Coordinates of C-alpha atoms and ligand atoms in Angstrom, one line a residue:
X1 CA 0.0 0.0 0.0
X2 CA 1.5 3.6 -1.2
X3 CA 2.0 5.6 2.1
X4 CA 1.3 9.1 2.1
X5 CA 2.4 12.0 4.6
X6 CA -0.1 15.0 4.7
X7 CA 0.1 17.5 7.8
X8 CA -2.3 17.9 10.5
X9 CA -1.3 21.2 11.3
X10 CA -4.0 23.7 11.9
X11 CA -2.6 26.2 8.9
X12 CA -2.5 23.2 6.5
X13 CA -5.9 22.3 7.6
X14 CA -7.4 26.2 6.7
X15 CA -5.2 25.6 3.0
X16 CA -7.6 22.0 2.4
X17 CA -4.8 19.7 3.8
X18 CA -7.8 17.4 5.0
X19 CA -9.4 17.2 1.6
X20 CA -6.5 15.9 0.2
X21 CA -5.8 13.6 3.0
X22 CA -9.2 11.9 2.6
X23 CA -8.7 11.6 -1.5
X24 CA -5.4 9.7 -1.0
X25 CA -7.3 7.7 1.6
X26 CA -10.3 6.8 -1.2
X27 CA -7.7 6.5 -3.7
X28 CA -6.2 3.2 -1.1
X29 CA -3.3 5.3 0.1
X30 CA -1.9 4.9 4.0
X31 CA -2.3 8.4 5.1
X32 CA -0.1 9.2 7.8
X33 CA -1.1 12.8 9.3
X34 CA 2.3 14.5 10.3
X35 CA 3.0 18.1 11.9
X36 CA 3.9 20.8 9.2
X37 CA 7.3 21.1 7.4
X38 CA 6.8 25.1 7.6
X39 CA 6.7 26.5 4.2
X40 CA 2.7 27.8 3.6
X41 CA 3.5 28.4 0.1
X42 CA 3.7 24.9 -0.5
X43 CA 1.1 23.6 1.7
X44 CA -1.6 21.5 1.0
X45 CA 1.6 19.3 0.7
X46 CA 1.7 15.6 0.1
X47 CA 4.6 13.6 0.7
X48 CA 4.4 9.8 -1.2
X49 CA 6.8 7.3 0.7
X50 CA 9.5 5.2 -2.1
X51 CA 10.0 2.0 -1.6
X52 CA 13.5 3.0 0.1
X53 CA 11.8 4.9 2.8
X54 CA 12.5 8.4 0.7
X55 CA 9.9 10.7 0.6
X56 CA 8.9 12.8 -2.4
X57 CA 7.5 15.7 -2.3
X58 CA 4.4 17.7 -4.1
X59 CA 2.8 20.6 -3.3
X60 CA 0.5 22.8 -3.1
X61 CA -2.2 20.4 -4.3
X62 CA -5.8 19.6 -4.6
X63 CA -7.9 16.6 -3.8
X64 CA -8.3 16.1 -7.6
X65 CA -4.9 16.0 -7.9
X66 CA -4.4 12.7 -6.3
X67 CA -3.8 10.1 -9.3
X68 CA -1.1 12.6 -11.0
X69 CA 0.6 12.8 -7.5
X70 CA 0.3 8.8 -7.7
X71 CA 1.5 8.6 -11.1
X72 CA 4.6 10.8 -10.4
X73 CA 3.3 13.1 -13.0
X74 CA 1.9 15.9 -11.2
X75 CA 3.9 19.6 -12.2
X76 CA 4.2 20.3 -8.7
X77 CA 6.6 17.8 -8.2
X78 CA 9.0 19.0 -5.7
X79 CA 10.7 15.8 -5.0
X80 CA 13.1 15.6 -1.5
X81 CA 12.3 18.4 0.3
X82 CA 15.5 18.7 2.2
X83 CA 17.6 19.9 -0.9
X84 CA 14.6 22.8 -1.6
X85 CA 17.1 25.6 -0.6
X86 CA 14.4 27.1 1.8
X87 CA 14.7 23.8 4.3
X88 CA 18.3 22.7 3.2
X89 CA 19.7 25.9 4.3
X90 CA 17.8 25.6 8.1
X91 CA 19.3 24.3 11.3
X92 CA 16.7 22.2 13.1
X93 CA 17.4 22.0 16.5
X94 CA 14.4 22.4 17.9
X95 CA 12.1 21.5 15.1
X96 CA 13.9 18.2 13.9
X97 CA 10.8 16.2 14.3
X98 CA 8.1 18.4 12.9
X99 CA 6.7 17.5 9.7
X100 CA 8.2 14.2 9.5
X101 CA 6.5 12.2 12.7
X102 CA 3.1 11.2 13.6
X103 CA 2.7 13.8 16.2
X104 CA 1.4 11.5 18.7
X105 CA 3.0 8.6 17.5
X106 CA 4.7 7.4 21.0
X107 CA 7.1 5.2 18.4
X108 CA 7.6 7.7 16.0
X109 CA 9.0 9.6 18.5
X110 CA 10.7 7.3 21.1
X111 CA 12.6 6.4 17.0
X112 CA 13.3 9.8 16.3
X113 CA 15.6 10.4 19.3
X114 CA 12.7 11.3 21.9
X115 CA 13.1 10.7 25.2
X116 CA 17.1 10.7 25.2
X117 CA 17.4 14.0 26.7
X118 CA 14.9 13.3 29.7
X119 CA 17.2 9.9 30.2
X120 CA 20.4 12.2 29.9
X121 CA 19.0 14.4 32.5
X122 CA 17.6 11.9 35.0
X123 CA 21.6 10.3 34.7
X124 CA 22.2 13.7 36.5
X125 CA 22.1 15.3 39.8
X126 CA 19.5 18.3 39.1
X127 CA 22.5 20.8 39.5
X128 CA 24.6 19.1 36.5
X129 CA 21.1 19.6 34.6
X130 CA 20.9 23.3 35.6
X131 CA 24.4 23.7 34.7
X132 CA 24.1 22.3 31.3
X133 CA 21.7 24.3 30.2
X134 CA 23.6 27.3 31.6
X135 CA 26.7 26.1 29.1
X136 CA 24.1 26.1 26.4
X137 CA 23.7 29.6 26.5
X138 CA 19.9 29.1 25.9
X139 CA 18.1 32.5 26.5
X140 CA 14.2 32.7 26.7
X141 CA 12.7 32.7 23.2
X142 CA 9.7 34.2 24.6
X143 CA 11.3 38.0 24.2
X144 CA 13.2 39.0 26.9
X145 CA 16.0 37.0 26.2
X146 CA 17.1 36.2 29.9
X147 CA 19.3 33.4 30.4
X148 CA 17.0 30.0 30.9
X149 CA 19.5 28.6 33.2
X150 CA 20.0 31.5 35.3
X151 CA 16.3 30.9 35.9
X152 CA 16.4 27.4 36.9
X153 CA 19.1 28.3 39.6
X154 CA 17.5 30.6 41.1
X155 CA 14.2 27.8 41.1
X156 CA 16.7 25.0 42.5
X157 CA 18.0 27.4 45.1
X158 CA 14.4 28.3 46.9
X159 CA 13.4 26.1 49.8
X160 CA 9.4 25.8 49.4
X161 CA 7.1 22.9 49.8
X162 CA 5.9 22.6 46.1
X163 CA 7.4 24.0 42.9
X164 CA 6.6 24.8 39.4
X165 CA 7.1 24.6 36.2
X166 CA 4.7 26.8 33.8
X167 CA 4.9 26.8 29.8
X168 CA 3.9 30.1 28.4
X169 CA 2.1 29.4 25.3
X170 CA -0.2 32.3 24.8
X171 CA 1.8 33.0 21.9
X172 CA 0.1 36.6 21.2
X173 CA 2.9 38.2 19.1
X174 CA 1.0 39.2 15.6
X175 CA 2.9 37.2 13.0
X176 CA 4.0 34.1 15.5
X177 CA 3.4 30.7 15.2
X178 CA 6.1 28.8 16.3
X179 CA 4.6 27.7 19.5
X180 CA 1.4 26.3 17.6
X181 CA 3.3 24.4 15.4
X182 CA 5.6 22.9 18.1
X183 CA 3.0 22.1 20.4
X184 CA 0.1 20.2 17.5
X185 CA 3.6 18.7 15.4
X186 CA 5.9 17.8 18.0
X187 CA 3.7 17.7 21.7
X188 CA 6.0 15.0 23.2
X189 CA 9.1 17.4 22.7
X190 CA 7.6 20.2 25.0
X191 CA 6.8 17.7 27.5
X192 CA 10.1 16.2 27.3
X193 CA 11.4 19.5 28.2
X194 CA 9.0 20.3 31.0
X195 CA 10.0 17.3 32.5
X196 CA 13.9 17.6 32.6
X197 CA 12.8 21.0 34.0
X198 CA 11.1 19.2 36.9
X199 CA 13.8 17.1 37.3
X200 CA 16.2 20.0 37.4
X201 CA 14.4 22.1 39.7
X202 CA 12.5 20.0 42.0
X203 CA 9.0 20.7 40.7
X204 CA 6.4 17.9 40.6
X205 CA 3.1 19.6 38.6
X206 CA 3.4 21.3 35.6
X207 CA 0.8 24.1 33.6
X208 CA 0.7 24.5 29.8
X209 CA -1.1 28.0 29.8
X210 CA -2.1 28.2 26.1
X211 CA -4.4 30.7 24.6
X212 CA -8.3 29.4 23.7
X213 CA -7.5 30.2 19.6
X214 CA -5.2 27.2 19.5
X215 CA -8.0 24.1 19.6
X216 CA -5.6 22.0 17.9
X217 CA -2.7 22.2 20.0
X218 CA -4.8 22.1 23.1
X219 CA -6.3 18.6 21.4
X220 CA -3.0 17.3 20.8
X221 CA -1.4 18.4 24.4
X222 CA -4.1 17.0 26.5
X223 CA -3.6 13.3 23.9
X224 CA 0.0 13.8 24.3
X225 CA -0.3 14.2 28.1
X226 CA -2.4 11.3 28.8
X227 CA -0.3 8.8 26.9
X228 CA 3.3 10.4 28.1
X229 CA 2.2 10.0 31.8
X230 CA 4.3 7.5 32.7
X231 CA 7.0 8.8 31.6
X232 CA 6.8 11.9 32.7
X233 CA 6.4 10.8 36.3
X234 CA 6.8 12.4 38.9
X235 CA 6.0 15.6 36.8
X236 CA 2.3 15.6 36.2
X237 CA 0.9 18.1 33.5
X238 CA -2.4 20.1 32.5
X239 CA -3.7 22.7 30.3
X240 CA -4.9 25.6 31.0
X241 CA -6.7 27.5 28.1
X242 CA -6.7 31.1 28.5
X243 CA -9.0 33.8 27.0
X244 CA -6.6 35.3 24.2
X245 CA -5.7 38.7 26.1
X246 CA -2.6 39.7 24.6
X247 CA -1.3 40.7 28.2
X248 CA -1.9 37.2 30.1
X249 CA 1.5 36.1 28.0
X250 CA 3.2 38.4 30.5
X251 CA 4.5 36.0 33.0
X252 CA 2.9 37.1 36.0
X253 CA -0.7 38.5 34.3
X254 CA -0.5 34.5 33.3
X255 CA -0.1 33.5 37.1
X256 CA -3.1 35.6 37.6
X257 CA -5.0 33.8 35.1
X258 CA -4.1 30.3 36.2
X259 CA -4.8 31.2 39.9
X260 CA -8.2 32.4 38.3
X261 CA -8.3 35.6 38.8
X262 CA -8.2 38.7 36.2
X263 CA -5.1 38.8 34.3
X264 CA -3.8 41.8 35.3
X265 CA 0.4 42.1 36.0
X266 CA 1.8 41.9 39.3
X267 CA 4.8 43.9 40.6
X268 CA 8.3 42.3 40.7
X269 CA 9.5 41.6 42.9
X270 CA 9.2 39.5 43.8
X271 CA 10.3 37.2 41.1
X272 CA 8.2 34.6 39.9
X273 CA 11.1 32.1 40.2
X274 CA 11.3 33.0 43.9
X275 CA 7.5 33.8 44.8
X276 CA 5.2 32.9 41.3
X277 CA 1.9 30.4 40.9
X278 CA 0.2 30.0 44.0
X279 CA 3.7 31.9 45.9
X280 CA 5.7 29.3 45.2
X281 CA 8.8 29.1 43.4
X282 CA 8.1 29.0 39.7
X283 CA 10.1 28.3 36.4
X284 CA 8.0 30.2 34.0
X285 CA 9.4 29.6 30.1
X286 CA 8.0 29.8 26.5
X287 CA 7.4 27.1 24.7
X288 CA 10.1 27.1 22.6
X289 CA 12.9 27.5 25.3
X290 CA 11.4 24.5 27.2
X291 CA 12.0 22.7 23.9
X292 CA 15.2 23.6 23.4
X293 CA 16.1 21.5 26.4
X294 CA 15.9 17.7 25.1
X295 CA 18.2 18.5 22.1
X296 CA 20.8 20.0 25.2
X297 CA 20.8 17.4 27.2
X298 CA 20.7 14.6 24.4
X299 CA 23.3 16.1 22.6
X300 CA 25.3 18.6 24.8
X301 CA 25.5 22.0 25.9
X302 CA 28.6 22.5 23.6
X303 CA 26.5 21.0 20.4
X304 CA 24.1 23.8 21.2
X305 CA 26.2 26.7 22.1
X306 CA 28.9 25.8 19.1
X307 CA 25.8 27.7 16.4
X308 CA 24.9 31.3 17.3
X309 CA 26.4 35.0 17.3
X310 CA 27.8 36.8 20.2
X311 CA 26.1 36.8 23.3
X312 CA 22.8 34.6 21.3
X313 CA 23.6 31.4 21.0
X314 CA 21.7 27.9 19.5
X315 CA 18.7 28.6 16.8
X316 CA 16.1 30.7 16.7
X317 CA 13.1 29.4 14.9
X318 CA 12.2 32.8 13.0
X319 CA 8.4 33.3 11.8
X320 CA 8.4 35.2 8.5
X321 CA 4.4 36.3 8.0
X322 CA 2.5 39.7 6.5
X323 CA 3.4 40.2 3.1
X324 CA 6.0 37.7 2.1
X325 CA 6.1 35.3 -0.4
X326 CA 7.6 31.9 1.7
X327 CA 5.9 32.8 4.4
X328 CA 6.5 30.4 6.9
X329 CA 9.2 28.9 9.9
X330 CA 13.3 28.7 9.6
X331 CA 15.0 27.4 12.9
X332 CA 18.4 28.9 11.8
X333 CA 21.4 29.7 14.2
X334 CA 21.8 33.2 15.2
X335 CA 23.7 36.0 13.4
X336 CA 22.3 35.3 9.7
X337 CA 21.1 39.3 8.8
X338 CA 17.4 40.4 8.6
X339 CA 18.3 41.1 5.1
X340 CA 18.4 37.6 4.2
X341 CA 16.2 36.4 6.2
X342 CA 13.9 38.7 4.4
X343 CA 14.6 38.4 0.7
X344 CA 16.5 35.5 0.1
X345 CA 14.5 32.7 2.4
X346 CA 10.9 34.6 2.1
X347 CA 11.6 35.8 -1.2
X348 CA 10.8 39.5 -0.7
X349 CA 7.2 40.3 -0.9
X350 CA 3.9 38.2 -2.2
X351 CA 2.4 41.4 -4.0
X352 CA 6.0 42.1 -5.8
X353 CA 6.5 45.4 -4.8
X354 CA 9.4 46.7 -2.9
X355 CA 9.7 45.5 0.7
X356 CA 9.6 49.3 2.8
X357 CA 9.0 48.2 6.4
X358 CA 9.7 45.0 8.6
X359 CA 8.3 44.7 12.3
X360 CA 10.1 42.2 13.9
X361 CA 9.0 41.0 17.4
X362 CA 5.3 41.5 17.5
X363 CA 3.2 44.6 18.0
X364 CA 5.9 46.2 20.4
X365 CA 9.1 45.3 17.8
X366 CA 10.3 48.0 16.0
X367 CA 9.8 48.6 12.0
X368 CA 13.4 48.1 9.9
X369 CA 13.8 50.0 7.3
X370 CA 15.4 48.1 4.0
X371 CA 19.0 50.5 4.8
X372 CA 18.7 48.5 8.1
X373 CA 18.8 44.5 6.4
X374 CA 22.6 44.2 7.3
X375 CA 21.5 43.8 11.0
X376 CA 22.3 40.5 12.4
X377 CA 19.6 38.3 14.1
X378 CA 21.3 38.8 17.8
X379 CA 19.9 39.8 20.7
X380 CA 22.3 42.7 21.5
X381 CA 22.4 44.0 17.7
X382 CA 18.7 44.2 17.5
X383 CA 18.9 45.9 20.9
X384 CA 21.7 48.4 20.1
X385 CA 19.3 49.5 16.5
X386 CA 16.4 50.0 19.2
X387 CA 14.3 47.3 18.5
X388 CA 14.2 44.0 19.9
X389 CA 13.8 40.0 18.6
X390 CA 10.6 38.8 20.7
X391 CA 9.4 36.0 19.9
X392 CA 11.3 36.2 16.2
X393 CA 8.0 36.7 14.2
X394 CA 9.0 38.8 11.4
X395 CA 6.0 41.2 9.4
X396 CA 6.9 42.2 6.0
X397 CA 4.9 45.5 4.4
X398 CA 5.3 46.7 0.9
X399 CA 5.7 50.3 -0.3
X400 CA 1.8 50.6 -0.2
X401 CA 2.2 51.2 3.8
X402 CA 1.3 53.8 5.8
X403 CA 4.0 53.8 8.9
X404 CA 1.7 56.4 11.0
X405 CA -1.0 54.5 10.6
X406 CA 0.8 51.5 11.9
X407 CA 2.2 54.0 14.4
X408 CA -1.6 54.6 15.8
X409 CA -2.6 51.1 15.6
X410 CA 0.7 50.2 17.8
X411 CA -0.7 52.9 20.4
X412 CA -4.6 51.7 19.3
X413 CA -3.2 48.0 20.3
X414 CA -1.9 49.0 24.0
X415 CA -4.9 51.2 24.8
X416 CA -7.1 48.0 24.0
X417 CA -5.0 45.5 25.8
X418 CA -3.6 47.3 28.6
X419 CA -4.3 45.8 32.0
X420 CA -4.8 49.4 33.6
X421 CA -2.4 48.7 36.3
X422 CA -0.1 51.8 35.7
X423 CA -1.1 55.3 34.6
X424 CA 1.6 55.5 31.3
X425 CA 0.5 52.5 29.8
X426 CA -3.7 52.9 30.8
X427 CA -3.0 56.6 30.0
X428 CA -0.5 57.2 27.7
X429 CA -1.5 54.9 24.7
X430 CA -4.9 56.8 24.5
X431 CA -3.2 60.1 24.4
X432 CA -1.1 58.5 22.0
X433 CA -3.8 57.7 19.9
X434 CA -5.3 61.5 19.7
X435 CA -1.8 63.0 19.0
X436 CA -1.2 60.6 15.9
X437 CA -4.5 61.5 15.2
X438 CA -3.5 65.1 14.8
X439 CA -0.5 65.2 13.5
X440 CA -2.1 63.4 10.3
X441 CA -4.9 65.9 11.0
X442 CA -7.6 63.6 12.0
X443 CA -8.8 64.6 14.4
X444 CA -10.4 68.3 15.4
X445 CA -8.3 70.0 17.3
X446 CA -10.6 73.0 18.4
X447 CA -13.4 70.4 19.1
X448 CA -11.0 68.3 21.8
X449 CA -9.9 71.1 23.5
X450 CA -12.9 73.0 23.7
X451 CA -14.9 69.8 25.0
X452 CA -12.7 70.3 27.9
X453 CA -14.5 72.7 30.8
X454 CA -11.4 74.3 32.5
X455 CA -10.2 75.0 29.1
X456 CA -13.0 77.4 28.5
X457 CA -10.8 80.7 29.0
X458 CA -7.4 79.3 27.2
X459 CA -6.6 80.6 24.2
X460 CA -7.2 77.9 21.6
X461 CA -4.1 77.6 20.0
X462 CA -3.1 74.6 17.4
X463 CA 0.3 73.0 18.0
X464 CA 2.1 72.8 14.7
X465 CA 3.4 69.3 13.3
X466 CA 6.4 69.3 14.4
X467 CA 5.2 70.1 18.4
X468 CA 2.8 67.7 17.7
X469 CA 5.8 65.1 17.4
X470 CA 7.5 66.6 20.4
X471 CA 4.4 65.7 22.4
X472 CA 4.3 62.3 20.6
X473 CA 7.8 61.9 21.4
X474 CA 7.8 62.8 25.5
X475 CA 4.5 60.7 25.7
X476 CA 7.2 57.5 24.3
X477 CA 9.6 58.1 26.8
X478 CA 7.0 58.5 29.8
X479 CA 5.6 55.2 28.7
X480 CA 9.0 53.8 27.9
X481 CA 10.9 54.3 31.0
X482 CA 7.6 54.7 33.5
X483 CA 5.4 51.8 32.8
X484 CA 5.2 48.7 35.1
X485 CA 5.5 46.1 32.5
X486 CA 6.9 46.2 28.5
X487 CA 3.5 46.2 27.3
X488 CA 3.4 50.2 28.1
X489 CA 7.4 50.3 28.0
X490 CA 7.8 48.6 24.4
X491 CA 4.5 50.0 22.7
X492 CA 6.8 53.2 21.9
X493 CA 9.2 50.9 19.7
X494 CA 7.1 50.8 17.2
X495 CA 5.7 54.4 17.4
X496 CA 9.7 55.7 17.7
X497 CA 11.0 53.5 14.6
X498 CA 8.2 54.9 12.3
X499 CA 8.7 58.2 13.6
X500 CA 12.4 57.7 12.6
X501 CA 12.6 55.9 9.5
X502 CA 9.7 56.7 8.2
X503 CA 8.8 61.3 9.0
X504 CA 7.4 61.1 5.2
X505 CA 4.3 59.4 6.8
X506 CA 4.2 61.8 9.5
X507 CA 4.7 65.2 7.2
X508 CA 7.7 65.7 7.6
X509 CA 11.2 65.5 5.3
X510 CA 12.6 61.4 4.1
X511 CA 14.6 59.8 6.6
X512 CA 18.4 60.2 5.2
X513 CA 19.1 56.7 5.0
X514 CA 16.0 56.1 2.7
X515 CA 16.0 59.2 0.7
X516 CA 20.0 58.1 -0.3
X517 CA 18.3 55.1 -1.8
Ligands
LIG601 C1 2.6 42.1 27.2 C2 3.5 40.9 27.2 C3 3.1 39.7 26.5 C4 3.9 38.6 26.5 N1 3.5 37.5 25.8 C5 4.2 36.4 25.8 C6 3.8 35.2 25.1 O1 2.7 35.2 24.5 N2 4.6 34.1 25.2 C7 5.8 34.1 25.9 O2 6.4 33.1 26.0 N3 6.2 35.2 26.5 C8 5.5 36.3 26.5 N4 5.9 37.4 27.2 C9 7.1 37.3 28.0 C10 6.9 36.7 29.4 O3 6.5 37.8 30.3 C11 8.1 36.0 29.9 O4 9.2 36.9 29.7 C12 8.4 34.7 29.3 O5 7.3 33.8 29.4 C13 9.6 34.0 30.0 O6 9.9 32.8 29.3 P1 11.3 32.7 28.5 O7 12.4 33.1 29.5 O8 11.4 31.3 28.2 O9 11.2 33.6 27.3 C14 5.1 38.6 27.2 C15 5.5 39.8 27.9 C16 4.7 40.9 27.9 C17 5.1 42.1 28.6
LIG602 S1 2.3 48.6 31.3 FE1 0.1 48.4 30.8 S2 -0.2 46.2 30.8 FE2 1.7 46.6 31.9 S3 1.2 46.8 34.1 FE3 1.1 48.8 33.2 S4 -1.1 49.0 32.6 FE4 -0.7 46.9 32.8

C-alpha cells in the first residue's frame, strides 16, 4: 500500500490539507497525518513514501490532484524536500521532528531520538542539569531573552514545599506561530522539556497555559499528556486555556490567570522564580525554550552553544508572516542578517512590490527599514538599532504602507489590551492615539480642547506638526521608562521607529538613509 504523509497542522488544515488527506485515503493510500514542514507556500503538501523509505514531495495540491501525484506526473513535483534551498539551508534543533513524525506517535518519536534528553537528565544530579543548560547559553525565546539557566538556579536554590514549572504558550505576538506548530507537530518534545525541567528544579506539577485560539494544540497536548504520563512521572501536567488577552502572556498576568483571577500584571518583585503560581517558586518559560532543552541534554550543551552569534547562541526558529512570499518557519542559528532572512529565504514580498518596512518581534518590535537588512539576528544587535527580537516573528509591508498608521494602531493596540495597572500605559497609549490622530490631521483640534470645561478661558491655539511630534515623542519616553510592565514600556518601539525611518508618513522631510536610496 502507497504511504502518504499530509500535515495535520491547523494552517495546512485552513489551506484544504484534509481534503487531500481523505482523497489519498479513497484513492487506497496509507495516510499518515504529520505536523507541518513550515513553508505555507507549498502547503496543502503531500509527501508519497518510495520503496526506500524516501519521501517525495508535491505541493501545493488539490484533492483532484491525487492520481497525477500517484502517477509521479503531477507539475508540482518538488521531489526531496530537504535539498529545496528554503529547508536545506535551516538548522533544526528544535524542530527536527516536525513535519516528518506522527505527532502522537509514542514510536515515531521514542525512534526519532525522543526521550534521550529526559534519560540524559535523570543520569544527572539536578545541579549538572541546571548547569548544562547554563553552558548552552539558551536564552528565553519568549522576548526577553534572559538566560533559561539562570532561571532554573534561582528555582533550584528556593526552599518551598511545592514548585513549578509553567509553559507560556499564549503566543500573542501578531505574526507568530512557532509555539502552535511545536506544540500540534511535535507535543511529546515540550513535554520532554518540561519534565527535565522538573527534574532540574524540584518541581512535581506542571501548567501548559495556552491561549483558547489554538484548539488543535490544546487537542493534541491534552492526547499527548495522557499517553506520556508515565513517563513523565513524577512531573504531572495540564492545560490551561486562556482567554486570548494579549497581556496574560506576560509572565505574571499569566499567574493571575491560572490562579483564576483577572489577568492583570503583578509587581516584581518579587520574582516569579522566587514567589510565582500559587507563591511558590516557579520556572516560568515559553514554549520554545522548554524545547530547546531535550536537544541540550541529548546532545550537549557544547553541540548547542557551538551555532549562534555573540552573546545569542543555539537557533532561533524565525516566523516570517505579512506580506512575504515563503511565508513560513526557519530554525536557523543566530547571526544570519534580517536582510536575508527577508529576501533570500521569504523571497521578498507576495504582492511584488518593494519590501519598505519589517516589524520584527510582535506589536511592540520595531519597524526596519530596508537601509537597516545588514542587521544581524542577535539579541544585543537588535537591541543596540532599538528594536528587539521577541518571539522572532517577522511582518513584511510593501511600499503601499502607511507607517503612521501603523504607528496609531501600535498605540490603538496598548490602549485595548492594557491591564490598567499603571497610569503611562492605561494613559498614555490613549493620548497616543489623539496626538497621531493630529499630527495626520484627524482629528479636530478645536473640538477636543474646547470639549474640555477648564479649558473654557485658554486661548485655543493649534500646535504645529512638528510640536505635535515633540508631544508624541515625551509621551514615548513616559511610557517607555515609566510603565510597570513592557507592554506600556515597548508600545513606543514601534511608534519611535516609524517616527524615525519613516517622518514622510508623519509630514515631515525622508529619513536620510532612505532618501539616499
Ligand atoms: C505584554 C506581554 C506579552 C507577552 N506575551 C508572551 C507570550 O505570548 N509568550 C511568551 O512566551 N512570553 C510572553 N511574554 C514574555 C513573558 O513575560 C516572559 O518573559 C516569558 O514567558 C519568559 O519565558 P522565557 O524566558 O522562556 O522567554 C510577554 C510579555 C509581555 C510584557
Ligand atoms: S504597562 Fe500596561 S499592561 Fe503593563 S502593568 Fe502597566 S497598565 Fe498593565
Amino acid at each position: 500500500m502507497t504511504r502518504a504523509y499530509v500535515s495535520c497542522d491547523m494552517a495546512s488544515v485552513a489551506l484544504g490539507a484534509d481534503d487531500i488527506a481523505d482523497a489519498l485515503a479513497a484513492a487506497g493510500c496509507e495516510v499518515i497525518r504529520t505536523g507541518a514542514r513550515g513553508l505555507f507556500a507549498i502547503e496543502p503538501l503531500v509527501e508519497i513514501e518510495t520503496t526506500d523509505g524516501a519521501r517525495i514531495a508535491f505541493g501545493p495540491v488539490e484533492p483532484e490532484d491525487v492520481p497525477a501525484i500517484l502517477d509521479g506526473t503531477h507539475p508540482n513535483r518538488i521531489g526531496d524536500l530537504a535539498t529545496m534551498p528554503f529547508f536545506a539551508k535551516q538548522q533544526r534543533f528544535t524542530f527536527a521532528r516536525c513535519g516528518i513524525t506522527d505527532p502522537l506517535s509514542m514510536a515515531d518519536y521514542t525512534a526519532h531520538d525522543g526521550w534521550k534528553g529526559l534519560a540524559a537528565a535523570r543520569a544527572l544530579a539536578p545541579q549538572a542539569v541546571v548547569d548544562a543548560v547554563k553552558a548552552s547559553g539558551l536564552r528565553g525565546r519568549g522576548g526577553a531573552g534572559f538566560p533559561t539557566g539562570i532561571k532554573w538556579q534561582t528555582v533550584l536554590d528556593a526552599t518551598a514545599p511545592e514548585k513549578f514549572i509553567v509553559c507560556n504558550a499564549d503566543e500573542g505576538d501578531s505574526g507568530t506561530f512557532a509555539d502552535r506548530m511545536l506544540m500540534e507537530g511535535d507535543p511529546y518534545c515540550l513535554l520532554e522539556g518540561m519534565a527535565i525541567a522538573g527534574h532540574a528544579v524540584g518541581a512535581s506539577h506542571g501548567y501548559i497555559y495556552v491561549r483558547s485560539e489554538y484548539p488543535f494544540a490544546i487537542r493534541a497536548l491534552n492526547a499527548a499528556i495522557e499517553r506520556a504520563a508515565p513517563i513523565l512521572a513524577p512531573l504531572t501536567v495540564e492545560v490551561r486555556v486562556g482567554a486570548g488577552a494579549y497581556v496574560c502572556g506576560e509572565e505574571t498576568a499569566l499567574l493571575e490567570s491560572i490562579e483564576g483571577k483577572r489577568g492583570q500584571v503583578r509587581a516584581k518583585p518579587p520574582l516569579p522564580a522566587i514567589q510565582g503560581l500559587f507563591g511558590q517558586p516557579t520556572v516560568i518559560n515559553n514554549v520554545l525554550s522548554l524545547a530547546a532543552v531535550p536537544f541540550i541534554l541529548a546532545e550537549g550543551p557544547e553541540r548547542y552553544a557551538e551555532v549562534g552569534f555573540g552573546r545569542s547562541r543555539g537557533t532561533m526558529p524565525v516566523q516570517l508572516a505579512g506580506n512575504v512570499k515563503n511565508g513560513g518557519l526557519f530554525e536557523i542559528g543566530f547571526g544570519i542578517t534580517l536582510g536575508e532572512l527577508v529576501n533570500a529565504i521569504g523571497g521578498g514580498t507576495e504582492s511584488g512590490r518593494p519590501v519598505r518596512a519589517v516589524q520584527v518581534g510582535g506589536p511592540l518590535g520595531a519597524y526596519f527599514p530596508p537601509s537597516m537588512f545588514d542587521t544581524p539576528f542577535d539579541y544585543e544587535a537588535f537591541a543596540a538599532a532599538g528594536g528587539l527580537i521577541g518571539h522572532a516573528g517577522i511582518t513584511v509591508f510593501d511600499d503601499s504602507v502607511d507607517m503612521a498608521a501603523m504607528a496609531r494602531f501600535a498605540m490603538e493596540f496598548c490602549a485595548i489590551e492594557s491591564c490598567g495597572k499603571c497610569t503611562p500605559c492605561r494613559i498614555g497609549s490613549t493620548r497616543g492615539v489623539e496626538t497621531i490622530d493630529r499630527i495626520k490631521g484627524a482629528a479636530k483640534r478645536e473640538q477636543a480642547l474646547e470639549a474640555m470645561p477648564q479649558m473654557r478661558n485658554a486661548k485655543v491655539k493649534h500646535r504645529s506638526v512638528d510640536e505635535e511630534i515633540g508631544v508624541l515623542r515625551d509621551l514615548c519616553e513616559t511610557m517607555k521608562f515609566g510603565s510597570l510592565c513592557a507592554l506600556g514600556g515597548f508600545t513606543p518601539y514601534p511608534v519611535l521607529s516609524a517616527l524615525d525611518h519613516f517622518p514622510e508618513d508623519f509630514g515631515g522631510a525622508p529619513a536620510l538613509p532612505q532618501a539616499a536610496e
